Amino acid sequence: MAAKDITGSVAAHVAIIMDGNGRWAQSRGWPRLVGHRRGAERVRDIVEAAPGLGIRYLTIFAFSTENWKRSTEEVLGLMRIFARYIESEADRLSREGVRLRFIGERARLDKKLQKLMAGIEARTAPNDRLHLTVAINYGGRDEIARAARRLAQDVAAGVLRPDEADEAALAARLDTADIPDPDLVIRTSGEARISNFLLWQSAYSEYEFTPTLWPDFTPDELARIMECFGQRDRRFGGVLTA
Ligand code: IPE
Ligand code: IPE
Ligand code: MG
């Protein structure tokens, strides 16, 4: 759904493709998982800094539907990092008024991890200071296909008429149904591609690509990017009015 709560030119919803953990570690001769662990520490810093920069919604890409192609060791290591992040951050997130939610297809994830995810979502549901959304086993195409399937089921069940299957009906069936569209999408590590992230939701997002590898990304750099965002003209297909 379109972001309605943009105040001035602050990016109220920032989405980040946290890329470059593997290269960060490998350039030091370390295992890729060391980079992922360092990356999780950066998440903590960015989450802490976000509200002070005017960010209400922060969405981060942690694991894509394509990342299963990696070695079992790396995949299992990442899953352990996600579980540890939830366990170790639960108190802090609750205290700081962060609402944590997950998007992506959960059925393929370990049952214990699924339970932890549901638990922290329920625990932080009343929080409203920062809406943190973590994308795990998330793919934009997979999400759209799942939403289309739900639409088809609703039409078949007679809940919805075929002519009611419009943009709003599809958006309401996405994992992000209650979350506004991102104003700004940042990708670290120098790659200038979207890699299946928020395909539907980023239709009119601004993009920022930085060469910084995710484990080196700081709140200072985020603040600089937010400042540049404030100078951009967003036209949404219209004409700039002076
Ligand atoms: C991003 O870092 C984290 C995940 C995709 C899980 P990468 O692991 O992709 O790091 P690079 O791109 O190989 O350096
Ligand atoms: C995108 O990074 C996914 C995440 C950051 C979780 P990848 O490293 O998987 O993307 P590609 O393979 O370089 O496109
Ligand atoms: Mg990568």
Coordinates of C-alpha atoms and ligand atoms in Angstrom, one line a residue, residues 18-24 26 32 36 62-63 67 70 74 78 189 191 213, ligand 1:
M18 CA 22.3 -6.0 3.4
D19 CA 24.9 -7.4 1.0
G20 CA 28.6 -8.0 1.2
N21 CA 29.0 -10.1 4.3
G22 CA 30.8 -12.9 2.5
R23 CA 33.2 -10.6 0.7
W24 CA 34.0 -8.7 3.9
Q26 CA 36.8 -13.5 2.6
R32 CA 31.9 -16.3 5.3
H36 CA 27.3 -12.8 8.7
A62 CA 18.2 -11.3 5.5
F63 CA 17.7 -14.4 3.4
N67 CA 19.9 -18.2 -0.9
R70 CA 24.5 -21.8 -0.8
E74 CA 26.3 -21.4 5.3
L78 CA 22.6 -18.1 8.9
S189 CA 28.3 -3.9 -1.5
E191 CA 25.9 -4.4 -6.7
L213 CA 30.1 -3.8 2.5
Ligands
IPE1 C1 24.5 -10.8 2.3 O1 25.8 -11.0 2.2 C2 23.8 -11.7 3.3 C3 23.0 -12.8 2.6 C4 22.7 -12.9 1.3 C5 22.5 -13.8 3.5 P1 26.4 -12.1 1.2 O2 26.5 -13.4 1.8 O3 25.6 -12.1 -0.1 O4 27.8 -11.5 0.8 P2 28.6 -11.5 -0.5 O5 27.7 -10.8 -1.5 O6 28.8 -12.9 -0.9 O7 29.8 -10.7 -0.3

